[in-house]
Short mmCIF file of C-alpha atoms in Angstrom, two decimals:
data_model
loop_
_atom_site.label_atom_id
_atom_site.label_comp_id
_atom_site.label_asym_id
_atom_site.label_seq_id
_atom_site.Cartn_x
_atom_site.Cartn_y
_atom_site.Cartn_z
CA UNK A 1 169.76 51.00 14.29
CA UNK A 2 167.04 49.76 11.98
CA UNK A 3 164.25 47.30 12.76
CA UNK A 4 166.14 44.72 10.71
CA UNK A 5 169.28 45.33 12.79
CA UNK A 6 167.21 44.79 15.93
CA UNK A 7 165.68 41.59 14.52
CA UNK A 8 169.01 40.07 13.48
CA UNK A 9 170.80 41.03 16.70
CA UNK A 10 167.92 39.64 18.74
CA UNK A 11 168.41 36.31 16.97
CA UNK A 12 172.17 36.35 17.67
CA UNK A 13 171.46 37.02 21.35
CA UNK A 14 168.86 34.21 21.42
CA UNK A 15 171.48 31.82 20.02
CA UNK A 16 173.95 32.94 22.70
CA UNK A 17 171.41 32.22 25.41
CA UNK A 18 170.54 28.82 23.95
CA UNK A 19 174.14 27.64 23.69
CA UNK A 20 175.32 28.99 27.06
CA UNK A 21 172.36 28.69 29.40
CA UNK A 22 170.26 25.85 27.95
CA UNK A 23 172.66 23.58 26.08
CA UNK A 24 175.72 24.43 28.23
CA UNK A 25 177.72 23.94 25.03
CA UNK A 26 179.98 26.95 25.39
CA UNK A 27 180.18 30.64 26.16
CA UNK A 28 177.57 33.33 25.65
CA UNK A 29 178.25 33.77 21.94
CA UNK A 30 175.76 33.59 19.07
CA UNK A 31 175.97 34.91 15.53
CA UNK A 32 173.93 35.34 12.37
CA UNK A 33 175.15 36.28 8.92
CA UNK A 34 172.73 38.26 6.80
CA UNK A 35 172.67 38.80 3.07
CA UNK A 36 169.99 40.55 1.04
CA UNK A 37 167.90 41.12 4.17
CA UNK A 38 167.72 37.43 5.12
CA UNK A 39 169.63 35.22 7.52
CA UNK A 40 172.08 33.23 5.43
CA UNK A 41 173.59 31.26 8.32
CA UNK A 42 173.72 31.00 12.10
CA UNK A 43 176.38 29.95 14.57
CA UNK A 44 176.73 29.26 18.26
CA UNK A 45 179.68 28.77 20.54
CA UNK A 46 180.23 25.01 21.07
CA UNK A 47 183.75 25.06 22.52
CA UNK A 48 182.78 22.96 25.56
CA UNK A 49 180.46 20.52 23.77
CA UNK A 50 182.94 19.79 20.98
CA UNK A 51 186.21 20.21 22.95
CA UNK A 52 187.28 22.57 20.19
CA UNK A 53 188.70 25.99 21.12
CA UNK A 54 187.95 27.27 17.61
CA UNK A 55 184.21 26.47 17.66
CA UNK A 56 183.09 30.06 18.16
CA UNK A 57 179.70 31.33 17.00
CA UNK A 58 181.19 33.57 14.33
CA UNK A 59 183.40 30.81 12.96
CA UNK A 60 180.46 28.39 12.74
CA UNK A 61 178.28 31.01 11.05
CA UNK A 62 181.00 31.91 8.53
CA UNK A 63 181.59 28.22 7.73
CA UNK A 64 177.87 27.61 7.28
CA UNK A 65 177.40 30.72 5.12
CA UNK A 66 180.37 29.92 2.89
CA UNK A 67 179.20 26.35 2.45
CA UNK A 68 175.67 27.55 1.58
CA UNK A 69 177.02 30.10 -0.90
CA UNK A 70 179.62 27.75 -2.37
CA UNK A 71 182.24 30.45 -1.95
CA UNK A 72 184.88 31.36 0.62
CA UNK A 73 184.06 35.06 0.23
CA UNK A 74 180.94 36.71 1.67
CA UNK A 75 181.45 40.17 0.22
CA UNK A 76 177.89 41.46 0.61
CA UNK A 77 177.21 39.86 3.99
CA UNK A 78 176.70 41.46 7.39
CA UNK A 79 177.66 39.67 10.59
CA UNK A 80 175.61 40.18 13.76
CA UNK A 81 177.20 38.77 16.90
CA UNK A 82 176.10 38.84 20.51
CA UNK A 83 179.61 39.81 21.66
CA UNK A 84 182.52 41.77 20.26
CA UNK A 85 184.57 39.35 18.14
CA UNK A 86 187.73 37.84 19.56
CA UNK A 87 190.92 38.10 17.48
CA UNK A 88 190.28 34.77 15.71
CA UNK A 89 186.71 35.66 14.78
CA UNK A 90 187.59 39.18 13.69
CA UNK A 91 190.33 37.79 11.45
CA UNK A 92 187.93 35.21 9.99
CA UNK A 93 185.44 37.97 9.17
CA UNK A 94 188.15 39.89 7.33
CA UNK A 95 189.26 36.76 5.45
CA UNK A 96 185.66 36.02 4.48
CA UNK A 97 185.23 39.55 3.15
CA UNK A 98 182.35 40.43 5.51
CA UNK A 99 180.99 43.89 4.67
CA UNK A 100 179.77 44.97 8.14
CA UNK A 101 179.96 43.71 11.71
CA UNK A 102 177.48 44.56 14.45
CA UNK A 103 178.11 43.39 18.02
CA UNK A 104 176.10 43.71 21.23
CA UNK A 105 178.24 43.15 24.33
CA UNK A 106 181.87 44.26 24.53
CA UNK A 107 185.06 42.43 25.43
CA UNK A 108 184.90 44.28 28.76
CA UNK A 109 181.40 42.84 29.37
CA UNK A 110 182.65 39.31 28.57
CA UNK A 111 185.46 39.79 31.08
CA UNK A 112 183.24 41.28 33.78
CA UNK A 113 180.39 38.75 33.57
CA UNK A 114 182.03 35.64 32.17
CA UNK A 115 185.75 35.85 32.92
CA UNK A 116 186.53 35.79 29.16
CA UNK A 117 189.75 37.75 28.74
CA UNK A 118 191.11 38.23 25.24
CA UNK A 119 193.34 41.17 26.19
CA UNK A 120 196.47 39.01 26.36
CA UNK A 121 195.87 37.72 22.83
CA UNK A 122 195.27 41.21 21.48
CA UNK A 123 198.51 42.43 23.06
CA UNK A 124 200.47 39.36 21.94
CA UNK A 125 199.46 39.87 18.31
CA UNK A 126 200.96 43.36 18.38
CA UNK A 127 204.39 41.93 19.20
CA UNK A 128 206.90 40.51 16.70
CA UNK A 129 206.56 36.70 16.54
CA UNK A 130 209.90 36.23 18.31
CA UNK A 131 208.73 38.25 21.34
CA UNK A 132 205.40 36.47 21.99
CA UNK A 133 204.75 34.30 25.04
CA UNK A 134 204.44 31.16 22.88
CA UNK A 135 207.98 30.74 21.56
CA UNK A 136 208.07 31.07 17.78
CA UNK A 137 211.10 30.35 15.63
CA UNK A 138 211.38 30.34 11.87
CA UNK A 139 212.90 27.23 10.29
CA UNK A 140 213.18 25.84 6.74
CA UNK A 141 212.16 29.04 4.98
CA UNK A 142 213.90 28.13 1.73
CA UNK A 143 212.02 24.83 1.42
CA UNK A 144 208.68 26.48 2.16
CA UNK A 145 209.35 29.30 -0.30
CA UNK A 146 209.95 26.74 -3.06
CA UNK A 147 206.33 25.62 -2.69
CA UNK A 148 205.20 29.26 -2.69
CA UNK A 149 207.07 29.83 -5.95
CA UNK A 150 205.29 26.88 -7.56
CA UNK A 151 201.96 28.15 -6.22
CA UNK A 152 202.59 31.61 -7.68
CA UNK A 153 202.97 30.08 -11.15
CA UNK A 154 200.10 27.57 -10.84
CA UNK A 155 197.86 28.27 -13.80
CA UNK A 156 194.60 27.22 -12.16
CA UNK A 157 195.05 28.67 -8.68
CA UNK A 158 192.06 30.42 -7.17
CA UNK A 159 192.87 34.01 -6.22
CA UNK A 160 192.06 35.11 -2.69
#
């Protein structure tokens, strides 16, 4: 761990304390995204304040960083988060092209001290869609694929 790592993680932990203990806006989750040795964006959990189950610190930080960069990819960025990312936040980091992730507390810590339990989601995602606890059924594949075919041939589409 470098001094910069310590500095950036300290900020992520400060954000987690602010949002959870002072603002009472959500869980103990704060995040910073760093590029070229500087904080590009910050995020805090605001699930409770916004009544939005997707308003996690990592998601907010990724949104803010992408907006600031004018790009949906953050290929040279490092994400520092006060807690191990949940499945949604981990997926968002992959989609954003984050280069490195550093986390402080673990999912086990979040369960032990805050009753945050993502284990069911992790195990559900390993199952085929038809075997998950939220019933999932495929319908209208042919109609949806027609749009995909048009998208594949769209001359000005932006590659992911």
